[in-house]
Coordinates of C-alpha atoms and ligand atoms in Angstrom, one line a residue:
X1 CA 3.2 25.5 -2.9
X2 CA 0.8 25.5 0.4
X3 CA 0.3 21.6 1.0
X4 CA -2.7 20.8 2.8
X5 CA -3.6 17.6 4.0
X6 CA -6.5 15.6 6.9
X7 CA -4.8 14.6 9.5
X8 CA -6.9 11.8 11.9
X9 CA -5.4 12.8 14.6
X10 CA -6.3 16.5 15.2
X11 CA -9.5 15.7 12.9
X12 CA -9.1 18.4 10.7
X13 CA -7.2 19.7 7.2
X14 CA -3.4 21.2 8.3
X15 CA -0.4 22.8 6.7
X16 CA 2.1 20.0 5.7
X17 CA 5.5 20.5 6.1
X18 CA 8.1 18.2 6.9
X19 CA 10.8 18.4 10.2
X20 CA 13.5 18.3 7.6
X21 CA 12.7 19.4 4.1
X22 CA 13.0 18.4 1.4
X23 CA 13.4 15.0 3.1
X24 CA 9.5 13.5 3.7
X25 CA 9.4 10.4 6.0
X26 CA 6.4 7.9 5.3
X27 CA 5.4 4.7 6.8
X28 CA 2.7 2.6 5.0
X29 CA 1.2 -0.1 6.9
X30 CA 2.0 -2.7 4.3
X31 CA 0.1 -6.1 3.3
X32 CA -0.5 -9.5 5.6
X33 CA 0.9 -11.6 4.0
X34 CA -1.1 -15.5 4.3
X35 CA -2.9 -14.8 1.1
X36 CA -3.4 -13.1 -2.0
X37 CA -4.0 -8.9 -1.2
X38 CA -7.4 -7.9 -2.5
X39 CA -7.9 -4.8 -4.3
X40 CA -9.2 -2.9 -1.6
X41 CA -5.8 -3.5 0.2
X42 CA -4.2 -2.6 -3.2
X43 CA -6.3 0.9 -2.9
X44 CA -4.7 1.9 0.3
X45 CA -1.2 0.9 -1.2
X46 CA -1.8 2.8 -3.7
X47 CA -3.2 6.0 -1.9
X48 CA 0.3 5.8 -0.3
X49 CA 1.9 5.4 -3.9
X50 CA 0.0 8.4 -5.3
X51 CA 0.8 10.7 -1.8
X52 CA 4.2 10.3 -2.5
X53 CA 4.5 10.9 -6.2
X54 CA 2.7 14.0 -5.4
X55 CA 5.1 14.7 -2.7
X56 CA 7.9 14.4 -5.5
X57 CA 6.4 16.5 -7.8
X58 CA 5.8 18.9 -5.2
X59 CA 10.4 18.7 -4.9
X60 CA 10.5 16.6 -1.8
X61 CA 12.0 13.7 -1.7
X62 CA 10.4 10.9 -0.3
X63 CA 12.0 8.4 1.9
X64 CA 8.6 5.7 1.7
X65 CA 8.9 2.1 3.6
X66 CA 5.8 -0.4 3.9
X67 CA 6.5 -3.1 5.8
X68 CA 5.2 -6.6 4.8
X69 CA 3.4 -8.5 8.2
X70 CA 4.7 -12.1 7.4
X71 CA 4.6 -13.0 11.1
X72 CA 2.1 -15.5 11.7
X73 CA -0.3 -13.1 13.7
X74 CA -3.7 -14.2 14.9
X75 CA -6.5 -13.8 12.7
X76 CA -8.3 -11.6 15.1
X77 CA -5.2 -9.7 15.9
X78 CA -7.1 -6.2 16.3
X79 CA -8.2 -8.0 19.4
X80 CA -6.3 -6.6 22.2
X81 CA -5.0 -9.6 23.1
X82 CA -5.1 -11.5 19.6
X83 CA -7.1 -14.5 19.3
X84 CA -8.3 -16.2 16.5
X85 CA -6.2 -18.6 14.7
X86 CA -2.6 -18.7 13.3
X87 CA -3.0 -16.7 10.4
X88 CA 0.1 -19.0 8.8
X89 CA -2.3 -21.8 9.6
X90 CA -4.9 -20.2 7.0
X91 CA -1.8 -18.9 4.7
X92 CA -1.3 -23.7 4.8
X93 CA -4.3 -23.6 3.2
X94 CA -4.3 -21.5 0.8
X95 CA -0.7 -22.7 -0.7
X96 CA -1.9 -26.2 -0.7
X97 CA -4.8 -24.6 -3.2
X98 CA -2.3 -22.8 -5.2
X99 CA 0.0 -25.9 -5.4
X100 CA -2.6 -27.8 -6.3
X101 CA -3.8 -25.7 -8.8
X102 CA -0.1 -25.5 -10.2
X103 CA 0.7 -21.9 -9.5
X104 CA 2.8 -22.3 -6.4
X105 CA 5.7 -24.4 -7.4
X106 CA 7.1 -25.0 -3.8
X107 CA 8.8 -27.8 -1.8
X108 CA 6.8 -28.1 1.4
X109 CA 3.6 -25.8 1.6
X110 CA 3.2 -26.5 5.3
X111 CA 6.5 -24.3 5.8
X112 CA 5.2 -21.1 7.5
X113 CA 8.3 -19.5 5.7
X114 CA 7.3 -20.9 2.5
X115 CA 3.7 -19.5 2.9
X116 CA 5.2 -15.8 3.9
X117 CA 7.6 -16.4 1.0
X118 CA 4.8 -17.2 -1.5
X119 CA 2.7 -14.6 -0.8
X120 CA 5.1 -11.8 -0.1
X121 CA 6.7 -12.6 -3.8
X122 CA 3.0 -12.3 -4.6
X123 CA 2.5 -9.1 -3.5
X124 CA 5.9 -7.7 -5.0
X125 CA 4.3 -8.9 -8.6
X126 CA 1.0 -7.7 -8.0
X127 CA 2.6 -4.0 -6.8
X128 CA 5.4 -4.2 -9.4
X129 CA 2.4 -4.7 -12.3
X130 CA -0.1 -1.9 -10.3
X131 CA 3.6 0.0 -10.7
X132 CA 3.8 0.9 -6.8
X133 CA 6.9 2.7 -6.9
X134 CA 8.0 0.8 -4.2
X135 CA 7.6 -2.6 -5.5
X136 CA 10.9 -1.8 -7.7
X137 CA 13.1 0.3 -4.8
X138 CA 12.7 -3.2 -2.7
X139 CA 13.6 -5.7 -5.7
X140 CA 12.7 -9.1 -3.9
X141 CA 13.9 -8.1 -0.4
X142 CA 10.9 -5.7 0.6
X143 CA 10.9 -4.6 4.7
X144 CA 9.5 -8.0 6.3
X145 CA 8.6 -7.9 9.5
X146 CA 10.6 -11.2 10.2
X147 CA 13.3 -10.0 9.5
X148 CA 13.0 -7.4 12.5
X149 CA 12.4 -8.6 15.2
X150 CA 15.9 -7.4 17.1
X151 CA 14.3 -4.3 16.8
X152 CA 10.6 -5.1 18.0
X153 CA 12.3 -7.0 21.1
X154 CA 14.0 -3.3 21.7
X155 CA 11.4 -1.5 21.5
X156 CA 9.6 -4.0 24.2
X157 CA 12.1 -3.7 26.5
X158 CA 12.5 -0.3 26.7
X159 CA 8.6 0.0 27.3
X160 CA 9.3 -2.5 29.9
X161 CA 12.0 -0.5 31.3
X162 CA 10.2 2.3 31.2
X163 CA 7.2 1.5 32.8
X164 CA 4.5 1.2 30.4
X165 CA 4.5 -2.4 29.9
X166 CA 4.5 -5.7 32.3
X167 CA 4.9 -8.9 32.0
X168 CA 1.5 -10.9 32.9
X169 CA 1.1 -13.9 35.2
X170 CA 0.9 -16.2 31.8
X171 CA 3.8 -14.8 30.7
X172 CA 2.6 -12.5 28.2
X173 CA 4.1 -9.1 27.7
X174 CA 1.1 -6.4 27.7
X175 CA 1.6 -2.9 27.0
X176 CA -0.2 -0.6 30.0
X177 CA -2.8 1.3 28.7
X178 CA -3.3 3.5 31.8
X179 CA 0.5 4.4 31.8
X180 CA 0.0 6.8 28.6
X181 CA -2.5 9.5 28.6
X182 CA -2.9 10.3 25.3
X183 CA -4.3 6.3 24.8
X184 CA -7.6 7.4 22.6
X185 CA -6.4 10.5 21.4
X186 CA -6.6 9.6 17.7
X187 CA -9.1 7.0 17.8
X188 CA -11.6 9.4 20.3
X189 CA -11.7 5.9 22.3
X190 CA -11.8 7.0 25.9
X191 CA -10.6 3.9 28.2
X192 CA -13.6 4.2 30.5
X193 CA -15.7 3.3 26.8
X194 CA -12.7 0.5 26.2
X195 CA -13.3 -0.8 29.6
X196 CA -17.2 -1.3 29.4
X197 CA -16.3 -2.7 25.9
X198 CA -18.0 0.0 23.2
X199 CA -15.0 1.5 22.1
X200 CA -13.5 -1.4 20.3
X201 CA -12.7 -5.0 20.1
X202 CA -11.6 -6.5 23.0
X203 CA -12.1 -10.2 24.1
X204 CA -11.9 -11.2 27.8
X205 CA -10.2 -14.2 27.5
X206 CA -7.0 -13.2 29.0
X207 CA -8.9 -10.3 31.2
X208 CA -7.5 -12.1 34.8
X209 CA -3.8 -11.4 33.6
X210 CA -4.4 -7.5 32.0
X211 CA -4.5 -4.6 34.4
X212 CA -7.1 -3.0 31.9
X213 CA -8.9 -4.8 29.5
X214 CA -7.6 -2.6 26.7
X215 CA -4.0 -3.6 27.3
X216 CA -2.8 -4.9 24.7
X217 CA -0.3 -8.1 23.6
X218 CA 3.4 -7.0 22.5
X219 CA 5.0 -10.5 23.2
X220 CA 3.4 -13.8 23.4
X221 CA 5.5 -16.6 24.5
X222 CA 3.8 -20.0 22.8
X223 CA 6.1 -23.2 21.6
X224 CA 3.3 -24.1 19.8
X225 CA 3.0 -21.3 17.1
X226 CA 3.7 -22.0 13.8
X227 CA 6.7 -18.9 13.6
X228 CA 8.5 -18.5 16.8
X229 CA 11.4 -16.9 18.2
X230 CA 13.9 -16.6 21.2
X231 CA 13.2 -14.3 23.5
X232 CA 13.9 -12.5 27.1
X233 CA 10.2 -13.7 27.8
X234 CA 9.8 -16.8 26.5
X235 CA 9.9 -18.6 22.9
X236 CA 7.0 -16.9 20.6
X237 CA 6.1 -14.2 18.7
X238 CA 5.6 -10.4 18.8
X239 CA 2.2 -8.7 19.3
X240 CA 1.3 -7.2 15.6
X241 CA 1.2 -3.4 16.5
X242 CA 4.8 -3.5 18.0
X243 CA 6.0 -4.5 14.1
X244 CA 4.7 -1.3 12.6
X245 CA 6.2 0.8 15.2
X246 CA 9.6 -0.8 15.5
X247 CA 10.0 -0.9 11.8
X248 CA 9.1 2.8 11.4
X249 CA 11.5 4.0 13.6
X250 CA 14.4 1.4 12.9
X251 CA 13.9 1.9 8.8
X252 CA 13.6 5.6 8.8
X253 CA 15.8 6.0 11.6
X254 CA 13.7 8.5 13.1
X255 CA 12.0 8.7 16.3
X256 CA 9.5 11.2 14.7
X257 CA 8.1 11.0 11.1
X258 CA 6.1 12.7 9.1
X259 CA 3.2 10.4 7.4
X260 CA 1.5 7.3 8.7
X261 CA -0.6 5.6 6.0
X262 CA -2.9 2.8 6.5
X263 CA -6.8 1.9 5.7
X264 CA -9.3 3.5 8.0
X265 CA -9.5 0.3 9.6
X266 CA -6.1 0.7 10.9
X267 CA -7.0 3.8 13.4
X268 CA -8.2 1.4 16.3
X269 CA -6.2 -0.3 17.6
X270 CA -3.5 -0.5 15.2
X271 CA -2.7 3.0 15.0
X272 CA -3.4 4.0 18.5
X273 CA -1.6 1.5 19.6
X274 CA 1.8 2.0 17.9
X275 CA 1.0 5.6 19.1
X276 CA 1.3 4.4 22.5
X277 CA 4.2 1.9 22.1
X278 CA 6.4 4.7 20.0
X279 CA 6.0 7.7 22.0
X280 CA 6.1 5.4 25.2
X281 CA 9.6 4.3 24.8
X282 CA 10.9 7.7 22.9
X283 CA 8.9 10.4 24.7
X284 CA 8.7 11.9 21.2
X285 CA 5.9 12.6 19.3
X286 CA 5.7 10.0 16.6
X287 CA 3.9 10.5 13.6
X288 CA 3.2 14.0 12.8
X289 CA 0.2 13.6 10.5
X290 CA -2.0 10.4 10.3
X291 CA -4.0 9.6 6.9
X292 CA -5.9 7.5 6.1
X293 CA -8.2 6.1 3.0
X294 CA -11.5 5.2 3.5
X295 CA -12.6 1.4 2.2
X296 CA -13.1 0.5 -1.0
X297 CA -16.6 -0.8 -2.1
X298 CA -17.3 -3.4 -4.8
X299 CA -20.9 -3.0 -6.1
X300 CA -22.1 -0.6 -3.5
X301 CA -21.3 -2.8 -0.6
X302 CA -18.0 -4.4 1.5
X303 CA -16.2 -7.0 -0.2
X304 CA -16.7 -10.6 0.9
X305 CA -16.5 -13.6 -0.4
X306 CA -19.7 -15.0 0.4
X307 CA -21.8 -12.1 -1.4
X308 CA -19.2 -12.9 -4.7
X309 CA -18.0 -9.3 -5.1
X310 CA -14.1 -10.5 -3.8
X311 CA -11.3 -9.7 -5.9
X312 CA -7.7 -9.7 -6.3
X313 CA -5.9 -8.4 -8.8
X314 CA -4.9 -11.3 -10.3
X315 CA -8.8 -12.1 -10.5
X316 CA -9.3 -9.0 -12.3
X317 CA -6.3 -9.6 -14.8
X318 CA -7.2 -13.2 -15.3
X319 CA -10.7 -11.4 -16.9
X320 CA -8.2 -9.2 -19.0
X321 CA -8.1 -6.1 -17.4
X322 CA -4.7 -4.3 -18.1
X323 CA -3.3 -3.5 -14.4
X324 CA -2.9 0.0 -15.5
X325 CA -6.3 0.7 -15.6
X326 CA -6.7 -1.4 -12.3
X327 CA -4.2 1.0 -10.8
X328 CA -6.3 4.2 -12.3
X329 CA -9.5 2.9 -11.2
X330 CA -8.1 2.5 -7.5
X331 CA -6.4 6.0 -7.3
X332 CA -8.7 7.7 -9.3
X333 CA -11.5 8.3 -6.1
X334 CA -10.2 11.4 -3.4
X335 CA -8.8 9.3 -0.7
X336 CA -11.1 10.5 1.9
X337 CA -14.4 9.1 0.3
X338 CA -15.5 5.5 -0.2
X339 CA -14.1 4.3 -3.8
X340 CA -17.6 2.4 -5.2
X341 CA -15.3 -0.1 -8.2
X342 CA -17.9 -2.1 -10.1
X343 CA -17.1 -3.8 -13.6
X344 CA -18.6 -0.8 -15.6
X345 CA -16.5 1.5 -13.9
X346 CA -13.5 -0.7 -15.0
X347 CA -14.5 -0.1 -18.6
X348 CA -14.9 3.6 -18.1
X349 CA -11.2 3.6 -16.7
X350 CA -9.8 1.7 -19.5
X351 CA -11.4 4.2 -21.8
X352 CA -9.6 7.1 -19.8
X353 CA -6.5 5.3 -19.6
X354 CA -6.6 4.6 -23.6
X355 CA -7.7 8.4 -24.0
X356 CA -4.1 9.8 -22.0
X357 CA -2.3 7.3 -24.1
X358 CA -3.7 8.6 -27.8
X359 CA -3.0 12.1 -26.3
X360 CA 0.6 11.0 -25.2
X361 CA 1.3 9.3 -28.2
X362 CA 0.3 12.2 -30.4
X363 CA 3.0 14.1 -29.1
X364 CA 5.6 11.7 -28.8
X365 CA 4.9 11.6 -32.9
X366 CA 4.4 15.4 -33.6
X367 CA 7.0 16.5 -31.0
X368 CA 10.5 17.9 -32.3
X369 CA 12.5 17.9 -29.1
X370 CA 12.7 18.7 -25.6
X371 CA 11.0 21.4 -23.5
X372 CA 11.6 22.4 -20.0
X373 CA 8.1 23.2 -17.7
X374 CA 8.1 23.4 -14.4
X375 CA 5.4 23.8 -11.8
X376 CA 4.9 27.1 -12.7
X377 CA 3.4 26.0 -15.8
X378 CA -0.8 26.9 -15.5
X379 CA -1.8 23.1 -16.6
X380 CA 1.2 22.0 -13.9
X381 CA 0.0 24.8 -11.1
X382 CA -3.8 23.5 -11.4
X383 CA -2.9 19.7 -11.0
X384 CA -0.4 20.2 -8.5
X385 CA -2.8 22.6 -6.5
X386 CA -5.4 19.8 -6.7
X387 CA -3.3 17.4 -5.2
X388 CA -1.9 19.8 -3.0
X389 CA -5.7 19.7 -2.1
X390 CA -6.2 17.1 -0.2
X391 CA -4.7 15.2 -2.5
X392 CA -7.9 15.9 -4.6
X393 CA -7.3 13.3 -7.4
X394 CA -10.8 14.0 -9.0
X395 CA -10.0 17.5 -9.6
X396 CA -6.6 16.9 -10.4
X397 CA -7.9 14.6 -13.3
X398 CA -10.3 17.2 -14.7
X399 CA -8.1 19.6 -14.9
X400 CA -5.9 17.0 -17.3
X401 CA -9.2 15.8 -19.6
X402 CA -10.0 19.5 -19.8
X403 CA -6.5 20.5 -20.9
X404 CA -6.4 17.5 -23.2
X405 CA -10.0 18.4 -25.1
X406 CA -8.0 22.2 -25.5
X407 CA -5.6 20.3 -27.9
X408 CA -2.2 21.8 -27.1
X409 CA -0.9 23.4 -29.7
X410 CA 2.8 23.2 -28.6
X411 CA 3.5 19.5 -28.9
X412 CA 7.4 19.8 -26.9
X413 CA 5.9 21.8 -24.4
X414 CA 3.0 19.6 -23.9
X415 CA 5.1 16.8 -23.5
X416 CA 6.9 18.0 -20.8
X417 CA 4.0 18.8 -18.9
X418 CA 2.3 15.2 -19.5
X419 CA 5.4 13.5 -18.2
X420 CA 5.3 15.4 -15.3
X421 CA 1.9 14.5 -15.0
X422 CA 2.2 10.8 -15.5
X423 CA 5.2 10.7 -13.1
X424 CA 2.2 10.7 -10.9
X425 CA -0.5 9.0 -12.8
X426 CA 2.2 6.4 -14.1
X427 CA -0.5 5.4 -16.9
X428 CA 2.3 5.1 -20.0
X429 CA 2.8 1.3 -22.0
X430 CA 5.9 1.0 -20.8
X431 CA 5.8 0.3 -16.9
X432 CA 10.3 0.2 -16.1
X433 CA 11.8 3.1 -17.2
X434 CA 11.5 6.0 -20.1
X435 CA 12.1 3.0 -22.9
X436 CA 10.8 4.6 -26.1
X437 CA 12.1 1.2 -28.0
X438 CA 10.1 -0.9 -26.0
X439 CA 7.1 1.5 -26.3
X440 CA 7.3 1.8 -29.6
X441 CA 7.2 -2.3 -30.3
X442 CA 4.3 -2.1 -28.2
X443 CA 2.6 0.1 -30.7
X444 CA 4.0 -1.8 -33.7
X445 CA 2.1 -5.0 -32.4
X446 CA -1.2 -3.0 -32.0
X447 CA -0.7 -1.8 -35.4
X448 CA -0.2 -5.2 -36.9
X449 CA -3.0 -6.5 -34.6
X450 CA -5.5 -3.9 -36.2
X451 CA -4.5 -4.5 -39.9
X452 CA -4.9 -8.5 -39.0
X453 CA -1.4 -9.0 -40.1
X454 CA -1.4 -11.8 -36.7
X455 CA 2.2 -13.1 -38.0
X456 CA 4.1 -10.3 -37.7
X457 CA 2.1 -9.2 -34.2
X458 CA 3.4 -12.4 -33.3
X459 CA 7.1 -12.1 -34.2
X460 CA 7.3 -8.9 -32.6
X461 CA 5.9 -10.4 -29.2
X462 CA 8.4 -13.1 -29.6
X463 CA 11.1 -10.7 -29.5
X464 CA 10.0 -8.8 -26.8
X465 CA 9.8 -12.3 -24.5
X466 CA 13.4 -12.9 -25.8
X467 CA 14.3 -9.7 -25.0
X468 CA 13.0 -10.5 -21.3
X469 CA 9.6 -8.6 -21.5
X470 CA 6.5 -9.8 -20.0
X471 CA 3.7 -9.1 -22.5
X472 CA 0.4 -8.0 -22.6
X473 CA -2.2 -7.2 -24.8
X474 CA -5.5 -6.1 -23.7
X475 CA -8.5 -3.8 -25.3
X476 CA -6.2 -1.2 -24.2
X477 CA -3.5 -2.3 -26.3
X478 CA 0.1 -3.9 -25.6
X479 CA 2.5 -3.0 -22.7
X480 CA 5.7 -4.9 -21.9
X481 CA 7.7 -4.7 -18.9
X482 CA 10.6 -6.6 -17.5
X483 CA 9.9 -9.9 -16.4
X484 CA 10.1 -10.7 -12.9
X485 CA 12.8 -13.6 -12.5
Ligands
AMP501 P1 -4.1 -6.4 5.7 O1 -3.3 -7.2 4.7 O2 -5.4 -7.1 6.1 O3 -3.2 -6.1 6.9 O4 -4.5 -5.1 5.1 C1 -3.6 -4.2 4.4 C2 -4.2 -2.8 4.3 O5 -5.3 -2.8 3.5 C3 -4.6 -2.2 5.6 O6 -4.0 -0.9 5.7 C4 -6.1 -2.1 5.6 O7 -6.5 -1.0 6.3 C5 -6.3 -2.0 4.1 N1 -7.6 -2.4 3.6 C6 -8.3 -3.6 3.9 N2 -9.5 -3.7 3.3 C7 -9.6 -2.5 2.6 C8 -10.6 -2.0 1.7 N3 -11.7 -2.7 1.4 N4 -10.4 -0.8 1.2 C9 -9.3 -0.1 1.5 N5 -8.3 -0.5 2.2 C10 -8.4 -1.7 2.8
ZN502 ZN1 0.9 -1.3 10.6

């Protein structure tokens, strides 16, 4: 199968093929982790989760890591030489709110490692429930950035080494902007714009110590941050770009990979930057293709708190909304366009999820035994192609609802070719594993539910939770999945 995907930084649609199939390697830049993710972060997660299901239909296998930022970083980071405030200052905040409010039960929220703890454990539950594939590869010990820096004070020294970074007359290690050519190249920034300030963000404050104005921070030696470390420069912490790049390399233990993920957002400076800081210190190219999903909208517009369209997805189960259908309303837009979610869309995705569950279901009942499909199959050959696409997600779903209104008449067969389907959709009651048992409870408490026989839905709830099963019914009807402990 002919994979085609956009790649940002040759600006147009290319060939994908790995430098070692069937091994894929993917980077993801992952969540900050002061405070709860919203759902647009969740989209770009999840845009990553659905590329590499679609990669492992396709036969590759895919070797995914998203880091989690639990450095305290400035809250204007993107600025080239981060200012703002301690972001673990504003992660203080918020888990003296959620101890307050009873849902952080920890010892000392003015811990910076408590706060990164909090929320990272957060994010695992939230991914784990939106079933991110790699929320259950990385039980409880997902790649944190603070646990790497060895690696990020590496990577800074060979660039120091090396030429392409200096150490400033405050101290600060910069990275050289002029000392790599290609600086702009994906971004289209040219550092004649950067310099007179229209390319990008860039503050002035430290302008005396930078040869360039777009250098930008990879070590910042401050006794005074919240999370510090020893280093060859000084006690502090590491620029935020140098994490994604270090972590990349030292976690796929390749120089050169072949995806880059992150929210458009992410192009300038992020990605540029750990363009520049990679194939500084390696001389390699480092990621071969660059993707990356366009913003989510809420209500036609960008989410913010002050205009009330903010949510996480814990806001969005709290109103009951099963995750699943969170997770198909999030993947459900081509990555490449801006996602518009709005509360009526949320019901039409609920009614699609319920739809691909009746369907399912019906053949789990009227099937007989297995079948064997493989990509070859037409319903198989259209989805794939879709995704194959462009990772076309839209078409790809037509092509199931269209297929579904046909009514297969081979129940075994069909069967086969749904679970290959939802290996990629993952839309199914049952979240952990193929368990039939704990699917079919599930159903058992729907159908008690719907005769009014509340007792026996009850019971059969209870057992689940003994069993160690979170449970939850919504309008969608009842999944359980393992609790988190
Ligand atoms: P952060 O936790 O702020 O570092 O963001 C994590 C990821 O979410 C980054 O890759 C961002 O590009 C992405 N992101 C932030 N806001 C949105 C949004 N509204 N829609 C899609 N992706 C987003
Ligand atoms: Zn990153």
């Amino acid at each position: 199968m002919q994979i085609r995907f956009y790649n940002t930084l040759t600006h147009q649609v290319e060939t994908f093929e790995p430098l070692e199939p069937p091994t894929v390697t993917m980077y993801n830049c992952g969540p900050t982790v002061y405070d709860y993710g919203h759902i647009g972060n969740f989209r770009s997660f999840l845009f990553a989760d659905l590329l590499r299901r679609f990669l492992e239909l396709a036969g590759y296998d895919v070797r995914q890591v998203m880091n989690v930022t639990d450095v305290g970083h400035m809250t204007e980071d993107d600025l080239a030489d981060g200012g703002g405030e301690d972001k673990m200052q504003v992660g203080r905040r918020r888990l003296k709110e959620a101890k307050k409010s009873g849902v952080a039960d920890v010892s000392d929220p003015d811990d910076p490692f408590q706060v990164a703890a909090f929320f990272t454990g957060a994010f695992i539950e939230d991914a784990r429930r939106l079933r991110m594939r790699i929320a259950d590869e990385y039980p409880g010990r997902v790649p944190r950035a603070t646990d790497h820096i060895a690696p990020m004070q590496d990577l800074i020294r060979r660039l120091i080494e090396k030429g392409h970074a200096y150490v400033s007359d405050d101290g600060a290690v910069y990275y050289s902007v002029e000392t790599f050519p290609d600086y702009g190249r994906l971004s289209g920034n040219t550092l004649d714009q950067l310099r007179g300030g229209a390319g990008g963000r860039i503050s002035d404050e430290h302008q005396a110590q930078k040869r360039h104005p777009a250098d930008f921070l990879l070590w910042k030696p401050d006794s005074g941050h919240l999370m510090k470390w020893d280093a060859p420069w000084g006690e502090g912490y590491p620029g935020w770009h140098i994490e994604c790049s270090a972590m990349a390399m030292h976690l796929l233990g390749r120089e050169t990979i072949d995806l880059h993920t992150g929210g458009e957002d992410n192009i300038f400076p992020h990605h540029e930057c750990e363009i520049a800081q990679s194939t500084g210190a390696s001389g390699a190219p480092f990621a071969r293709m660059w993707m990356h999903a366009r913003f989510l909208l809420v209500d036609g517009e960008k989410m913010s708190k002050s205009r009330g369209n903010f949510y996480t997805v814990r806001d969005l189960v709290d109103r009951g909304i099963d995750p699943v259908v969170i997770r198909y309303e999030l993947i459900k837009a081509p990555y490449r366009s801006n996602a518009n979610l709005t509360l009526s869309d949320l019901s039409d995705s609920g009614k699609a999820v319920q739809r691909l569950r009746r369907f399912a279901e019906g053949l789990e009942q009227r099937s007989t035994g297995e079948a064997e499909v493989d990509l070859s199959h037409p319903v198989l050959a259209r989805f794939a192609g879709a995704l194959a696409d462009d990772l076309n997600i839209a078409e790809a779903l037509a092509t199931v609802f269209t297929w579904i209104g046909e009514d297969p008449p081979d129940a075994d067969e069909a069967l086969a070719v749904w679970r290959r389907i939802d290996s990629v959709l993952d839309v199914m009651r049952v979240a952990v594993g193929d368990d039939d048992d704990v699917s079919g409870r599930c159903r058992a408490i729907d159908d008690a539910r719907r005769d009014r026989d509340f007792d026996t839905a009850d019971q059969l709830r209870q057992g689940l939770i003994d069993d160690g099963y979170e449970v939850m019914t919504t309008q969608e009807g009842t999944t359980a999945r393992r609790s988190l402990t």
